[in-house]
């Protein structure tokens, strides 16, 4: 049996179905270390998980003529990211996050998706936990609670030149 040439290997059929799930490992959380005039995104090191949660307060809209059933409306909305990761020595992003927590500063964050889209928003750091287990790696857990809306999923700006 003869080996295939490089050209033959490049000509192998490809799956025409291009829809696929997103691998969580490919969605990354960044923090802005820039100035007030321009964002400068810094990857947060040691990432393991960074789920984003959307919520809405419940407003009771029950009344006497709702046949004894409760009715609710969605109230003010909120979002949060519960980041967990490894505690990486000399990680500038973790240093910024801890400084912001200690000094009650808001942070500008971005979730970047593998297709070059992203979401960004401002958040308060409402929890900052370090765990130093005797039988495992040191970890950090940080809750970023949104201040205002997080952006819709937006396409990365193309640079020209």
PDB file of N, CA and C in Angstrom, residues 6 9 13 22 26 35-36 44 46 65 81 102 108 112 132 143 147 158:
ATOM      1  N   UNK A   6       1.095  14.675  -0.173  1.00  0.00           N
ATOM      2  CA  UNK A   6       0.599  15.830   0.578  1.00  0.00           C
ATOM      3  C   UNK A   6      -0.627  16.427  -0.101  1.00  0.00           C
ATOM      4  N   UNK A   9      -3.649  14.260   0.620  1.00  0.00           N
ATOM      5  CA  UNK A   9      -4.118  14.452   1.998  1.00  0.00           C
ATOM      6  C   UNK A   9      -4.891  15.763   2.141  1.00  0.00           C
ATOM      7  N   UNK A  13     -12.046  14.673   1.819  1.00  0.00           N
ATOM      8  CA  UNK A  13     -13.341  15.339   1.961  1.00  0.00           C
ATOM      9  C   UNK A  13     -13.482  15.993   3.334  1.00  0.00           C
ATOM     10  N   UNK A  22     -19.711  24.970  20.878  1.00  0.00           N
ATOM     11  CA  UNK A  22     -18.534  25.715  21.307  1.00  0.00           C
ATOM     12  C   UNK A  22     -17.885  24.960  22.453  1.00  0.00           C
ATOM     13  N   UNK A  26     -12.455  27.188  24.959  1.00  0.00           N
ATOM     14  CA  UNK A  26     -12.092  28.199  23.976  1.00  0.00           C
ATOM     15  C   UNK A  26     -12.731  29.559  24.238  1.00  0.00           C
ATOM     16  N   UNK A  35      -6.196  52.495  29.440  1.00  0.00           N
ATOM     17  CA  UNK A  35      -6.478  53.833  29.952  1.00  0.00           C
ATOM     18  C   UNK A  35      -7.951  54.127  29.742  1.00  0.00           C
ATOM     19  N   UNK A  36      -8.389  55.294  30.180  1.00  0.00           N
ATOM     20  CA  UNK A  36      -9.792  55.668  29.980  1.00  0.00           C
ATOM     21  C   UNK A  36     -10.111  55.928  28.516  1.00  0.00           C
ATOM     22  N   UNK A  44      -6.726  36.639  31.657  1.00  0.00           N
ATOM     23  CA  UNK A  44      -6.596  36.200  33.046  1.00  0.00           C
ATOM     24  C   UNK A  44      -6.042  34.784  33.009  1.00  0.00           C
ATOM     25  N   UNK A  46      -4.598  30.971  34.162  1.00  0.00           N
ATOM     26  CA  UNK A  46      -5.044  29.847  34.975  1.00  0.00           C
ATOM     27  C   UNK A  46      -6.521  29.547  34.909  1.00  0.00           C
ATOM     28  N   UNK A  65     -58.354  38.437  40.135  1.00  0.00           N
ATOM     29  CA  UNK A  65     -59.015  37.769  39.018  1.00  0.00           C
ATOM     30  C   UNK A  65     -58.077  36.848  38.228  1.00  0.00           C
ATOM     31  N   UNK A  81     -20.369  36.831  36.537  1.00  0.00           N
ATOM     32  CA  UNK A  81     -19.433  35.797  36.100  1.00  0.00           C
ATOM     33  C   UNK A  81     -18.768  35.252  37.353  1.00  0.00           C
ATOM     34  N   UNK A 102      -9.784  44.997  46.630  1.00  0.00           N
ATOM     35  CA  UNK A 102      -9.356  45.653  47.874  1.00  0.00           C
ATOM     36  C   UNK A 102      -9.712  47.135  47.904  1.00  0.00           C
ATOM     37  N   UNK A 108     -13.437  46.422  33.931  1.00  0.00           N
ATOM     38  CA  UNK A 108     -13.989  46.258  32.590  1.00  0.00           C
ATOM     39  C   UNK A 108     -13.547  44.883  32.110  1.00  0.00           C
ATOM     40  N   UNK A 112     -14.361  36.437  25.420  1.00  0.00           N
ATOM     41  CA  UNK A 112     -14.034  36.282  24.006  1.00  0.00           C
ATOM     42  C   UNK A 112     -14.364  34.866  23.552  1.00  0.00           C
ATOM     43  N   UNK A 132      -5.964  27.303  49.397  1.00  0.00           N
ATOM     44  CA  UNK A 132      -4.639  26.702  49.458  1.00  0.00           C
ATOM     45  C   UNK A 132      -4.738  25.301  50.049  1.00  0.00           C
ATOM     46  N   UNK A 143     -16.105  36.443  42.000  1.00  0.00           N
ATOM     47  CA  UNK A 143     -17.422  36.774  41.460  1.00  0.00           C
ATOM     48  C   UNK A 143     -17.392  38.200  40.941  1.00  0.00           C
ATOM     49  N   UNK A 147     -22.347  45.713  36.431  1.00  0.00           N
ATOM     50  CA  UNK A 147     -22.833  47.076  36.700  1.00  0.00           C
ATOM     51  C   UNK A 147     -23.422  47.579  35.396  1.00  0.00           C
ATOM     52  N   UNK A 158     -12.436  44.643  12.604  1.00  0.00           N
ATOM     53  CA  UNK A 158     -11.374  44.275  11.671  1.00  0.00           C
ATOM     54  C   UNK A 158     -10.420  45.474  11.536  1.00  0.00           C
TER      55      UNK A 158
END
